[in-house]
PDB file of C-alpha atoms in Angstrom:
ATOM      1  CA  LYS E  18       0.000   0.000   0.000  1.00  0.00           C
ATOM      2  CA  GLU E  19       1.153   3.522  -0.688  1.00  0.00           C
ATOM      3  CA  VAL E  20      -0.171   6.993   0.004  1.00  0.00           C
ATOM      4  CA  ALA E  21      -2.038   8.277  -3.019  1.00  0.00           C
ATOM      5  CA  ALA E  22      -2.484  11.931  -3.893  1.00  0.00           C
ATOM      6  CA  ILE E  23      -6.144  12.453  -4.729  1.00  0.00           C
ATOM      7  CA  GLU E  24      -8.419  15.451  -4.724  1.00  0.00           C
ATOM      8  CA  ALA E  25     -11.392  15.037  -2.418  1.00  0.00           C
ATOM      9  CA  ASP E  26     -13.218  16.868   0.339  1.00  0.00           C
ATOM     10  CA  PHE E  27     -11.584  14.947   3.190  1.00  0.00           C
ATOM     11  CA  PRO E  28     -10.661  16.786   6.401  1.00  0.00           C
ATOM     12  CA  GLN E  29      -7.267  18.475   6.283  1.00  0.00           C
ATOM     13  CA  GLY E  30      -4.503  16.101   7.330  1.00  0.00           C
ATOM     14  CA  THR E  31      -6.422  12.939   6.389  1.00  0.00           C
ATOM     15  CA  GLU E  32      -4.256  10.382   4.643  1.00  0.00           C
ATOM     16  CA  VAL E  33      -5.969   8.309   2.007  1.00  0.00           C
ATOM     17  CA  ILE E  34      -4.421   4.932   1.371  1.00  0.00           C
ATOM     18  CA  GLU E  35      -4.691   3.560  -2.139  1.00  0.00           C
ATOM     19  CA  SER E  36      -5.147  -0.174  -2.178  1.00  0.00           C
ATOM     20  CA  ARG E  37      -4.345  -2.123  -5.305  1.00  0.00           C
ATOM     21  CA  SER E  38      -6.425  -5.258  -5.037  1.00  0.00           C
ATOM     22  CA  SER E  39      -8.422  -7.588  -7.207  1.00  0.00           C
ATOM     23  CA  ALA E  40     -11.665  -6.618  -8.863  1.00  0.00           C
ATOM     24  CA  ARG E  41     -13.416  -8.818  -6.320  1.00  0.00           C
ATOM     25  CA  ASN E  42     -13.724  -5.856  -3.906  1.00  0.00           C
ATOM     26  CA  THR E  43     -17.373  -5.068  -3.357  1.00  0.00           C
ATOM     27  CA  CYS E  44     -18.930  -1.642  -3.140  1.00  0.00           C
ATOM     28  CA  ALA E  45     -19.527  -2.313   0.545  1.00  0.00           C
ATOM     29  CA  ASN E  46     -15.829  -2.986   1.136  1.00  0.00           C
ATOM     30  CA  MET E  47     -14.891   0.228  -0.654  1.00  0.00           C
ATOM     31  CA  ALA E  48     -17.495   2.211   1.285  1.00  0.00           C
ATOM     32  CA  ASN E  49     -16.239   0.741   4.564  1.00  0.00           C
ATOM     33  CA  SER E  50     -12.671   1.705   3.630  1.00  0.00           C
ATOM     34  CA  ILE E  51     -13.712   5.276   2.914  1.00  0.00           C
ATOM     35  CA  ALA E  52     -15.912   5.487   6.009  1.00  0.00           C
ATOM     36  CA  SER E  53     -13.097   4.226   8.222  1.00  0.00           C
ATOM     37  CA  ILE E  54     -10.952   7.293   7.469  1.00  0.00           C
ATOM     38  CA  LEU E  55     -13.654   9.867   8.133  1.00  0.00           C
ATOM     39  CA  PRO E  56     -14.300  11.046  11.704  1.00  0.00           C
ATOM     40  CA  ILE E  57     -18.076  10.469  11.629  1.00  0.00           C
ATOM     41  CA  ASP E  58     -20.202   9.093  14.483  1.00  0.00           C
ATOM     42  CA  PRO E  59     -22.563   6.402  13.086  1.00  0.00           C
ATOM     43  CA  GLU E  60     -24.839   6.408  16.165  1.00  0.00           C
ATOM     44  CA  PRO E  61     -27.352   9.067  14.952  1.00  0.00           C
ATOM     45  CA  PHE E  62     -27.774   7.101  11.711  1.00  0.00           C
ATOM     46  CA  LYS E  63     -28.266   3.836  13.634  1.00  0.00           C
ATOM     47  CA  ARG E  64     -30.828   5.499  15.917  1.00  0.00           C
ATOM     48  CA  TRP E  65     -32.709   6.822  12.885  1.00  0.00           C
ATOM     49  CA  LEU E  66     -32.746   3.351  11.284  1.00  0.00           C
ATOM     50  CA  ASP E  67     -33.970   1.802  14.562  1.00  0.00           C
ATOM     51  CA  SER E  68     -36.814   4.345  14.713  1.00  0.00           C
ATOM     52  CA  TYR E  69     -37.658   3.743  11.046  1.00  0.00           C
ATOM     53  CA  GLY E  70     -37.829  -0.002  11.645  1.00  0.00           C
ATOM     54  CA  HIS E  71     -40.041   0.386  14.721  1.00  0.00           C
ATOM     55  CA  ALA E  72     -42.404   2.749  12.886  1.00  0.00           C
ATOM     56  CA  TRP E  73     -42.703   0.246  10.031  1.00  0.00           C
ATOM     57  CA  MET E  74     -43.140  -2.818  12.252  1.00  0.00           C
ATOM     58  CA  ASP E  75     -45.655  -0.941  14.439  1.00  0.00           C
ATOM     59  CA  ARG E  76     -47.525   0.196  11.299  1.00  0.00           C
ATOM     60  CA  ASP E  77     -47.399   3.768  12.622  1.00  0.00           C
ATOM     61  CA  PRO E  78     -47.501   6.396   9.839  1.00  0.00           C
ATOM     62  CA  GLU E  79     -47.272   9.268  12.344  1.00  0.00           C
ATOM     63  CA  ALA E  80     -44.044   7.892  13.811  1.00  0.00           C
ATOM     64  CA  ALA E  81     -42.672   7.259  10.314  1.00  0.00           C
ATOM     65  CA  ALA E  82     -43.493  10.780   9.092  1.00  0.00           C
ATOM     66  CA  ALA E  83     -41.996  12.337  12.238  1.00  0.00           C
ATOM     67  CA  LEU E  84     -38.578  10.982  11.159  1.00  0.00           C
ATOM     68  CA  TYR E  85     -38.480  13.432   8.203  1.00  0.00           C
ATOM     69  CA  THR E  86     -37.996  17.166   7.791  1.00  0.00           C
ATOM     70  CA  ASP E  87     -40.932  19.207   6.480  1.00  0.00           C
ATOM     71  CA  ASP E  88     -39.327  19.409   3.023  1.00  0.00           C
ATOM     72  CA  ALA E  89     -37.815  15.904   2.896  1.00  0.00           C
ATOM     73  CA  THR E  90     -37.697  13.771  -0.218  1.00  0.00           C
ATOM     74  CA  TYR E  91     -38.305  10.015  -0.238  1.00  0.00           C
ATOM     75  CA  GLN E  92     -37.540   8.055  -3.404  1.00  0.00           C
ATOM     76  CA  VAL E  93     -39.006   4.558  -3.043  1.00  0.00           C
ATOM     77  CA  THR E  94     -37.350   3.225  -6.222  1.00  0.00           C
ATOM     78  CA  PRO E  95     -34.909   4.801  -8.673  1.00  0.00           C
ATOM     79  CA  PHE E  96     -37.651   4.898 -11.329  1.00  0.00           C
ATOM     80  CA  ASP E  97     -40.271   6.695  -9.225  1.00  0.00           C
ATOM     81  CA  GLU E  98     -40.422  10.431  -8.680  1.00  0.00           C
ATOM     82  CA  PRO E  99     -39.510  11.212  -5.077  1.00  0.00           C
ATOM     83  CA  LEU E 100     -42.250  11.911  -2.590  1.00  0.00           C
ATOM     84  CA  ARG E 101     -41.832  15.536  -1.521  1.00  0.00           C
ATOM     85  CA  GLY E 102     -42.596  16.759   1.977  1.00  0.00           C
ATOM     86  CA  ARG E 103     -43.655  15.192   5.237  1.00  0.00           C
ATOM     87  CA  VAL E 104     -47.357  15.198   4.265  1.00  0.00           C
ATOM     88  CA  ALA E 105     -46.690  13.071   1.151  1.00  0.00           C
ATOM     89  CA  ILE E 106     -44.440  10.759   3.169  1.00  0.00           C
ATOM     90  CA  HIS E 107     -47.191  10.356   5.784  1.00  0.00           C
ATOM     91  CA  GLU E 108     -49.707   9.453   3.049  1.00  0.00           C
ATOM     92  CA  TYR E 109     -47.288   6.826   1.686  1.00  0.00           C
ATOM     93  CA  TRP E 110     -46.770   5.285   5.149  1.00  0.00           C
ATOM     94  CA  ASP E 111     -50.514   5.346   5.804  1.00  0.00           C
ATOM     95  CA  GLY E 112     -50.885   3.086   2.744  1.00  0.00           C
ATOM     96  CA  VAL E 113     -48.086   0.830   4.015  1.00  0.00           C
ATOM     97  CA  ALA E 114     -49.844   0.482   7.374  1.00  0.00           C
ATOM     98  CA  ARG E 115     -53.094  -0.570   5.672  1.00  0.00           C
ATOM     99  CA  THR E 116     -51.542  -3.086   3.234  1.00  0.00           C
ATOM    100  CA  GLN E 117     -48.852  -4.886   5.279  1.00  0.00           C
ATOM    101  CA  GLU E 118     -48.853  -6.920   8.474  1.00  0.00           C
ATOM    102  CA  ARG E 119     -46.483  -9.211  10.424  1.00  0.00           C
ATOM    103  CA  ILE E 120     -43.642  -6.884   9.437  1.00  0.00           C
ATOM    104  CA  GLN E 121     -40.039  -7.681  10.318  1.00  0.00           C
ATOM    105  CA  PHE E 122     -37.159  -5.286   9.628  1.00  0.00           C
ATOM    106  CA  ASP E 123     -33.418  -5.291  10.222  1.00  0.00           C
ATOM    107  CA  PHE E 124     -30.429  -3.407   8.878  1.00  0.00           C
ATOM    108  CA  GLU E 125     -26.678  -3.131   8.866  1.00  0.00           C
ATOM    109  CA  VAL E 126     -24.805   0.125   8.405  1.00  0.00           C
ATOM    110  CA  VAL E 127     -22.471  -0.030   5.409  1.00  0.00           C
ATOM    111  CA  ALA E 128     -20.963   3.473   5.596  1.00  0.00           C
ATOM    112  CA  VAL E 129     -21.454   6.874   7.169  1.00  0.00           C
ATOM    113  CA  THR E 130     -19.951  10.065   5.744  1.00  0.00           C
ATOM    114  CA  ALA E 131     -20.475  13.714   6.604  1.00  0.00           C
ATOM    115  CA  GLU E 132     -23.302  13.865   4.037  1.00  0.00           C
ATOM    116  CA  HIS E 133     -24.908  10.403   3.933  1.00  0.00           C
ATOM    117  CA  GLY E 134     -25.509   7.124   5.646  1.00  0.00           C
ATOM    118  CA  ILE E 135     -25.665   3.928   3.615  1.00  0.00           C
ATOM    119  CA  ALA E 136     -27.345   0.834   4.990  1.00  0.00           C
ATOM    120  CA  ARG E 137     -28.368  -2.583   3.759  1.00  0.00           C
ATOM    121  CA  TRP E 138     -31.827  -3.489   5.013  1.00  0.00           C
ATOM    122  CA  ARG E 139     -34.100  -6.500   4.924  1.00  0.00           C
ATOM    123  CA  ALA E 140     -37.818  -6.715   5.553  1.00  0.00           C
ATOM    124  CA  SER E 141     -40.548  -9.313   5.405  1.00  0.00           C
ATOM    125  CA  PHE E 142     -44.304  -8.904   5.699  1.00  0.00           C
ATOM    126  CA  VAL E 143     -47.633 -10.302   4.579  1.00  0.00           C
ATOM    127  CA  ARG E 144     -49.594  -8.246   2.056  1.00  0.00           C
ATOM    128  CA  VAL E 145     -53.176  -7.428   2.928  1.00  0.00           C
ATOM    129  CA  PRO E 146     -55.657  -8.612   1.724  1.00  0.00           C
ATOM    130  CA  SER E 147     -53.895 -11.071  -0.655  1.00  0.00           C
ATOM    131  CA  ARG E 148     -51.988 -12.846   2.195  1.00  0.00           C
ATOM    132  CA  LEU E 149     -48.929 -12.845  -0.086  1.00  0.00           C
ATOM    133  CA  GLU E 150     -45.698 -13.347   1.877  1.00  0.00           C
ATOM    134  CA  THR E 151     -43.098 -10.821   0.742  1.00  0.00           C
ATOM    135  CA  LYS E 152     -39.380 -10.375   1.408  1.00  0.00           C
ATOM    136  CA  LEU E 153     -37.371  -7.289   0.493  1.00  0.00           C
ATOM    137  CA  ASP E 154     -33.595  -6.794   0.477  1.00  0.00           C
ATOM    138  CA  GLY E 155     -32.331  -3.316  -0.234  1.00  0.00           C
ATOM    139  CA  ILE E 156     -29.980  -0.381   0.170  1.00  0.00           C
ATOM    140  CA  PHE E 157     -30.743   3.034   1.679  1.00  0.00           C
ATOM    141  CA  LEU E 158     -28.888   6.263   0.909  1.00  0.00           C
ATOM    142  CA  ILE E 159     -29.976   8.740   3.591  1.00  0.00           C
ATOM    143  CA  ALA E 160     -29.098  12.331   4.476  1.00  0.00           C
ATOM    144  CA  LEU E 161     -29.931  13.475   8.006  1.00  0.00           C
ATOM    145  CA  ASP E 162     -30.076  17.043   9.264  1.00  0.00           C
ATOM    146  CA  SER E 163     -28.332  18.242  12.441  1.00  0.00           C
ATOM    147  CA  ASP E 164     -31.417  17.244  14.486  1.00  0.00           C
ATOM    148  CA  GLY E 165     -31.259  13.658  13.194  1.00  0.00           C
ATOM    149  CA  ARG E 166     -34.269  13.966  10.891  1.00  0.00           C
ATOM    150  CA  CYS E 167     -34.156  12.705   7.328  1.00  0.00           C
ATOM    151  CA  GLN E 168     -33.751  15.289   4.571  1.00  0.00           C
ATOM    152  CA  SER E 169     -33.585  12.731   1.765  1.00  0.00           C
ATOM    153  CA  LEU E 170     -33.962   8.999   1.418  1.00  0.00           C
ATOM    154  CA  ARG E 171     -33.308   6.985  -1.720  1.00  0.00           C
ATOM    155  CA  GLU E 172     -33.766   3.247  -1.789  1.00  0.00           C
ATOM    156  CA  TRP E 173     -33.014   0.363  -4.090  1.00  0.00           C
ATOM    157  CA  TRP E 174     -34.537  -3.028  -3.322  1.00  0.00           C
ATOM    158  CA  HIS E 175     -35.421  -6.408  -4.707  1.00  0.00           C
ATOM    159  CA  LYS E 176     -38.573  -8.351  -3.867  1.00  0.00           C
ATOM    160  CA  LEU E 177     -39.232 -12.070  -3.383  1.00  0.00           C
ATOM    161  CA  GLN E 178     -42.869 -13.223  -3.226  1.00  0.00           C
TER     162      GLN E 178
END
């Protein structure tokens, strides 16, 4: 390994180590490498994800909407227009609460930077009224404000039914 000269917005005095390794490195490994050099506390992001999971499992649209800023954006898939504002996010979660039950949710933090948190998440639930068992596995890209509320959430996920 050798010190590489790169241009980035890292804190002054941060050394970035360039690693020459096989193409087998995953995005998660690269994100963890980057996150490990930045002085960021992951706890606010973990607390937000815990609250998100509880709101979903409790089927509580008020608790879910309270996690977002008034002008937050929530992009459910990369092909959908983002929901804009807490009211729209509440309406979305109200629909979730009516159409899902027996919800399970867990996550693992992949990386936290000054601007974003990245997490892998998994969920399972039963669709109402079809009784269709559903599993989701996805990635969140989330920006929190200084109060720990979400300013933007983008997600990518895959579904098994």
